[in-house]
PDB file of C-alpha atoms and ligand atoms in Angstrom:
ATOM      1  CA  MET A   1      90.538  96.921  99.883  1.00 47.00           C
ATOM      2  CA  VAL A   2      93.926  95.241  99.506  1.00 53.00           C
ATOM      3  CA  GLU A   3      92.514  92.355 101.558  1.00 51.00           C
ATOM      4  CA  ASN A   4      89.692  91.887  99.031  1.00 51.00           C
ATOM      5  CA  LYS A   5      91.850  92.137  95.942  1.00 51.00           C
ATOM      6  CA  ILE A   6      94.328  89.556  97.154  1.00 49.00           C
ATOM      7  CA  PHE A   7      91.820  86.792  96.404  1.00 49.00           C
ATOM      8  CA  THR A   8      91.355  87.800  92.793  1.00 64.00           C
ATOM      9  CA  LEU A   9      94.738  89.233  91.820  1.00 79.00           C
ATOM     10  CA  ILE A  10      97.444  86.617  92.140  1.00 81.00           C
ATOM     11  CA  VAL A  11     100.980  86.758  90.835  1.00 77.00           C
ATOM     12  CA  LYS A  12     101.358  83.212  89.529  1.00 78.00           C
ATOM     13  CA  LYS A  13     105.147  83.092  89.518  1.00 76.00           C
ATOM     14  CA  ILE A  14     107.035  81.816  92.535  1.00 82.00           C
ATOM     15  CA  THR A  15     108.698  84.233  94.890  1.00 91.00           C
ATOM     16  CA  MET A  16     110.154  87.169  93.007  1.00 94.00           C
ATOM     17  CA  LYS A  17     112.517  89.894  94.168  1.00 97.00           C
ATOM     18  CA  ILE A  18     110.930  93.241  93.465  1.00 98.00           C
ATOM     19  CA  ALA A  19     112.325  96.756  93.905  1.00 98.00           C
ATOM     20  CA  ILE A  20     109.845  99.571  94.477  1.00 99.00           C
ATOM     21  CA  GLY A  21     110.196 103.321  94.719  1.00 99.00           C
ATOM     22  CA  SER A  22     108.025 106.417  94.662  1.00 98.00           C
ATOM     23  CA  ASP A  23     108.040 110.114  95.327  1.00 98.00           C
ATOM     24  CA  HIS A  24     105.521 111.846  97.621  1.00 98.00           C
ATOM     25  CA  ALA A  25     102.800 111.571  94.944  1.00 98.00           C
ATOM     26  CA  GLY A  26     103.094 107.778  94.906  1.00 98.00           C
ATOM     27  CA  ILE A  27     103.843 106.897  98.509  1.00 98.00           C
ATOM     28  CA  SER A  28     100.380 105.641  99.487  1.00 98.00           C
ATOM     29  CA  TYR A  29     100.215 103.377  96.417  1.00 98.00           C
ATOM     30  CA  LYS A  30     103.711 102.153  97.194  1.00 98.00           C
ATOM     31  CA  THR A  31     102.673 101.193 100.724  1.00 98.00           C
ATOM     32  CA  SER A  32      99.653  99.264  99.415  1.00 98.00           C
ATOM     33  CA  ILE A  33     101.630  97.491  96.681  1.00 98.00           C
ATOM     34  CA  ILE A  34     104.320  96.439  99.166  1.00 98.00           C
ATOM     35  CA  GLU A  35     101.645  95.004 101.468  1.00 98.00           C
ATOM     36  CA  PHE A  36      99.907  93.261  98.574  1.00 96.00           C
ATOM     37  CA  LEU A  37     103.039  91.619  97.143  1.00 97.00           C
ATOM     38  CA  THR A  38     104.524  90.722 100.515  1.00 96.00           C
ATOM     39  CA  LYS A  39     101.333  88.875 101.448  1.00 94.00           C
ATOM     40  CA  GLN A  40     101.751  86.819  98.281  1.00 93.00           C
ATOM     41  CA  GLY A  41     105.239  85.788  99.389  1.00 93.00           C
ATOM     42  CA  HIS A  42     107.309  88.098  97.200  1.00 96.00           C
ATOM     43  CA  GLU A  43     110.394  89.886  98.485  1.00 97.00           C
ATOM     44  CA  VAL A  44     109.960  93.639  98.091  1.00 98.00           C
ATOM     45  CA  GLU A  45     112.716  96.154  98.752  1.00 98.00           C
ATOM     46  CA  ASN A  46     111.536  99.695  99.401  1.00 98.00           C
ATOM     47  CA  PHE A  47     113.837 102.358  97.924  1.00 98.00           C
ATOM     48  CA  GLY A  48     111.764 105.231  99.400  1.00 96.00           C
ATOM     49  CA  THR A  49     110.486 107.836  99.697  1.00 98.00           C
ATOM     50  CA  ASN A  50     109.233 107.192 103.190  1.00 97.00           C
ATOM     51  CA  SER A  51     107.381 110.384 103.990  1.00 95.00           C
ATOM     52  CA  ASP A  52     104.752 112.654 102.456  1.00 94.00           C
ATOM     53  CA  ALA A  53     107.251 115.499 102.172  1.00 98.00           C
ATOM     54  CA  SER A  54     107.871 116.858  98.693  1.00 98.00           C
ATOM     55  CA  CYS A  55     110.919 115.181  97.191  1.00 98.00           C
ATOM     56  CA  ASP A  56     112.726 114.501  93.911  1.00 98.00           C
ATOM     57  CA  TYR A  57     111.800 111.311  92.016  1.00 98.00           C
ATOM     58  CA  SER A  58     115.319 110.983  90.578  1.00 98.00           C
ATOM     59  CA  ASP A  59     116.733 110.362  94.076  1.00 98.00           C
ATOM     60  CA  PHE A  60     114.825 107.062  94.146  1.00 98.00           C
ATOM     61  CA  ALA A  61     114.781 106.037  90.478  1.00 98.00           C
ATOM     62  CA  HIS A  62     118.590 106.013  90.147  1.00 98.00           C
ATOM     63  CA  PRO A  63     119.423 103.643  93.048  1.00 98.00           C
ATOM     64  CA  LEU A  64     116.517 101.356  92.177  1.00 98.00           C
ATOM     65  CA  SER A  65     117.675 101.166  88.556  1.00 98.00           C
ATOM     66  CA  GLU A  66     121.233 100.404  89.653  1.00 98.00           C
ATOM     67  CA  GLY A  67     119.920  97.560  91.803  1.00 98.00           C
ATOM     68  CA  ILE A  68     118.180  96.029  88.801  1.00 98.00           C
ATOM     69  CA  GLU A  69     121.243  96.514  86.580  1.00 98.00           C
ATOM     70  CA  LYS A  70     123.317  94.616  89.155  1.00 98.00           C
ATOM     71  CA  GLY A  71     120.853  91.728  88.955  1.00 98.00           C
ATOM     72  CA  ASN A  72     119.619  92.122  92.522  1.00 98.00           C
ATOM     73  CA  PHE A  73     115.939  92.278  91.476  1.00 98.00           C
ATOM     74  CA  GLU A  74     113.813  90.740  88.754  1.00 97.00           C
ATOM     75  CA  PHE A  75     111.562  93.737  88.345  1.00 98.00           C
ATOM     76  CA  GLY A  76     111.109  97.288  89.534  1.00 98.00           C
ATOM     77  CA  ILE A  77     108.004  99.356  90.226  1.00 99.00           C
ATOM     78  CA  LEU A  78     108.310 103.148  90.091  1.00 99.00           C
ATOM     79  CA  ILE A  79     105.448 105.431  91.068  1.00 99.00           C
ATOM     80  CA  CYS A  80     105.068 109.191  90.865  1.00 98.00           C
ATOM     81  CA  GLY A  81     102.313 111.577  89.836  1.00 98.00           C
ATOM     82  CA  THR A  82     102.551 110.904  86.100  1.00 98.00           C
ATOM     83  CA  ALA A  83     105.317 108.244  86.194  1.00 98.00           C
ATOM     84  CA  ASN A  84     107.186 110.289  83.602  1.00 98.00           C
ATOM     85  CA  GLY A  85     109.910 111.700  85.823  1.00 98.00           C
ATOM     86  CA  MET A  86     110.625 108.261  87.268  1.00 98.00           C
ATOM     87  CA  LEU A  87     110.737 106.633  83.831  1.00 98.00           C
ATOM     88  CA  MET A  88     112.868 109.348  82.240  1.00 98.00           C
ATOM     89  CA  THR A  89     115.390 108.857  85.036  1.00 98.00           C
ATOM     90  CA  ALA A  90     115.330 105.046  84.954  1.00 98.00           C
ATOM     91  CA  ASN A  91     115.704 104.892  81.170  1.00 98.00           C
ATOM     92  CA  LYS A  92     119.024 106.763  81.386  1.00 98.00           C
ATOM     93  CA  HIS A  93     120.440 103.449  82.653  1.00 98.00           C
ATOM     94  CA  GLN A  94     121.672 101.119  79.906  1.00 97.00           C
ATOM     95  CA  GLY A  95     120.310  98.020  81.624  1.00 97.00           C
ATOM     96  CA  ILE A  96     116.829  99.415  82.125  1.00 98.00           C
ATOM     97  CA  ARG A  97     113.719  99.278  79.985  1.00 98.00           C
ATOM     98  CA  ALA A  98     111.116 101.172  81.977  1.00 98.00           C
ATOM     99  CA  GLY A  99     107.613 101.330  80.530  1.00 98.00           C
ATOM    100  CA  LEU A 100     104.568 103.426  81.330  1.00 98.00           C
ATOM    101  CA  ALA A 101     101.295 101.602  82.050  1.00 98.00           C
ATOM    102  CA  TRP A 102      97.845 103.111  82.392  1.00 98.00           C
ATOM    103  CA  ASN A 103      95.716 100.002  81.873  1.00 98.00           C
ATOM    104  CA  GLU A 104      96.126  96.250  82.331  1.00 98.00           C
ATOM    105  CA  GLU A 105      96.618  95.473  78.661  1.00 98.00           C
ATOM    106  CA  ILE A 106      99.507  97.915  78.366  1.00 98.00           C
ATOM    107  CA  ALA A 107     101.026  96.555  81.579  1.00 98.00           C
ATOM    108  CA  GLY A 108     101.194  93.170  79.834  1.00 98.00           C
ATOM    109  CA  ILE A 109     102.407  94.542  76.502  1.00 98.00           C
ATOM    110  CA  ILE A 110     105.392  96.355  78.013  1.00 98.00           C
ATOM    111  CA  ARG A 111     106.553  92.911  79.212  1.00 98.00           C
ATOM    112  CA  ALA A 112     105.511  90.870  76.152  1.00 98.00           C
ATOM    113  CA  HIS A 113     106.812  93.286  73.504  1.00 98.00           C
ATOM    114  CA  ASN A 114     109.343  95.516  75.256  1.00 98.00           C
ATOM    115  CA  ASP A 115     110.764  93.153  77.890  1.00 98.00           C
ATOM    116  CA  ALA A 116     110.351  96.011  80.372  1.00 98.00           C
ATOM    117  CA  ASN A 117     112.096  95.413  83.669  1.00 98.00           C
ATOM    118  CA  ILE A 118     110.406  98.384  85.347  1.00 99.00           C
ATOM    119  CA  ILE A 119     106.736  99.359  85.304  1.00 99.00           C
ATOM    120  CA  GLY A 120     105.873 103.015  85.804  1.00 99.00           C
ATOM    121  CA  ILE A 121     102.593 103.800  87.532  1.00 98.00           C
ATOM    122  CA  PRO A 122     101.040 107.298  87.278  1.00 98.00           C
ATOM    123  CA  ALA A 123      99.454 107.496  90.730  1.00 98.00           C
ATOM    124  CA  ARG A 124      97.517 110.697  90.073  1.00 98.00           C
ATOM    125  CA  PHE A 125      95.814 109.220  87.009  1.00 98.00           C
ATOM    126  CA  VAL A 126      94.952 105.599  87.890  1.00 98.00           C
ATOM    127  CA  GLY A 127      93.073 104.178  90.886  1.00 98.00           C
ATOM    128  CA  LEU A 128      94.742 101.858  93.380  1.00 98.00           C
ATOM    129  CA  ASP A 129      92.733  98.837  92.214  1.00 97.00           C
ATOM    130  CA  LEU A 130      93.950  99.384  88.677  1.00 97.00           C
ATOM    131  CA  ALA A 131      97.510  99.955  89.884  1.00 98.00           C
ATOM    132  CA  LEU A 132      97.469  96.588  91.674  1.00 97.00           C
ATOM    133  CA  ALA A 133      95.964  94.859  88.639  1.00 97.00           C
ATOM    134  CA  MET A 134      98.649  96.372  86.403  1.00 98.00           C
ATOM    135  CA  VAL A 135     101.425  95.153  88.711  1.00 98.00           C
ATOM    136  CA  VAL A 136      99.978  91.627  88.629  1.00 97.00           C
ATOM    137  CA  LYS A 137      99.614  91.639  84.836  1.00 97.00           C
ATOM    138  CA  PHE A 138     103.168  92.928  84.455  1.00 98.00           C
ATOM    139  CA  MET A 139     104.626  90.263  86.743  1.00 96.00           C
ATOM    140  CA  ASN A 140     102.609  87.447  85.155  1.00 96.00           C
ATOM    141  CA  THR A 141     103.567  88.249  81.559  1.00 97.00           C
ATOM    142  CA  ASP A 142     106.606  86.792  79.785  1.00 97.00           C
ATOM    143  CA  PHE A 143     108.631  88.453  77.030  1.00 98.00           C
ATOM    144  CA  GLU A 144     107.655  87.065  73.608  1.00 98.00           C
ATOM    145  CA  GLY A 145     111.121  87.402  72.044  1.00 98.00           C
ATOM    146  CA  GLY A 146     111.353  86.956  68.254  1.00 98.00           C
ATOM    147  CA  ARG A 147     110.868  90.199  66.329  1.00 98.00           C
ATOM    148  CA  HIS A 148     110.563  92.066  69.626  1.00 98.00           C
ATOM    149  CA  LYS A 149     114.047  90.872  70.654  1.00 98.00           C
ATOM    150  CA  THR A 150     115.501  92.300  67.428  1.00 98.00           C
ATOM    151  CA  ARG A 151     113.871  95.634  68.222  1.00 98.00           C
ATOM    152  CA  ILE A 152     114.944  95.951  71.838  1.00 97.00           C
ATOM    153  CA  ASP A 153     118.499  94.920  70.872  1.00 97.00           C
ATOM    154  CA  LYS A 154     118.660  98.163  68.868  1.00 97.00           C
ATOM    155  CA  ILE A 155     117.706 100.401  71.808  1.00 95.00           C
ATOM    156  CA  PRO A 156     121.103 100.833  73.556  1.00 91.00           C
ATOM    157  CA  CYS A 157     123.216 103.693  72.195  1.00 85.00           C
TER     158      CYS A 157
HETATM  159  C1  RB5 B   1     105.297 115.770  91.765  1.00 51.15           C
HETATM  160  O1  RB5 B   1     104.514 116.909  91.956  1.00 51.15           O
HETATM  161  C2  RB5 B   1     105.273 115.349  90.297  1.00 51.15           C
HETATM  162  O2  RB5 B   1     105.942 116.285  89.510  1.00 51.15           O
HETATM  163  C3  RB5 B   1     105.891 113.990  90.128  1.00 51.15           C
HETATM  164  O3  RB5 B   1     105.247 113.090  90.951  1.00 51.15           O
HETATM  165  C4  RB5 B   1     105.845 113.398  88.731  1.00 51.15           C
HETATM  166  O4  RB5 B   1     104.571 113.512  88.177  1.00 51.15           O
HETATM  167  C5  RB5 B   1     106.904 113.838  87.818  1.00 51.15           C
HETATM  168  O5  RB5 B   1     107.084 113.293  86.717  1.00 51.15           O
END
């Protein structure tokens, strides 16, 4: 499946450094997304989890978010059952804007309007094909700035 999609879903930007993390509910999607992006020449660092055993999403969302805050990665991908636990954790970090996506259009809008640096994928509620398409849309979309910059500048507290 990933082999087929690679011909139609292309991240247009040159090599990007991507951080990815999941809990047990998102591990199979994480494995597929790593394979997909690596084959397109992107550098992907896996923050875990690395087994199917039940685990706590916050253990992975915090270190991944810190890596992005330090400037080590351009974007992050966080995957759990609903994505909510991952995103709630990531958004505690001042340097993070983590957005939930459940279709391709929203995956683009969280970049264009919210300058999201992390996409959250709800693995139990979207198929893998859609998850891959959302990652591509997210990575291919630029922040629009302007009125959206004014708004995101007011987020930190
Ligand atoms: C795990 O069962 C589930 O709670 C987790 O993946 C996520 O949905 C939490 O927000």
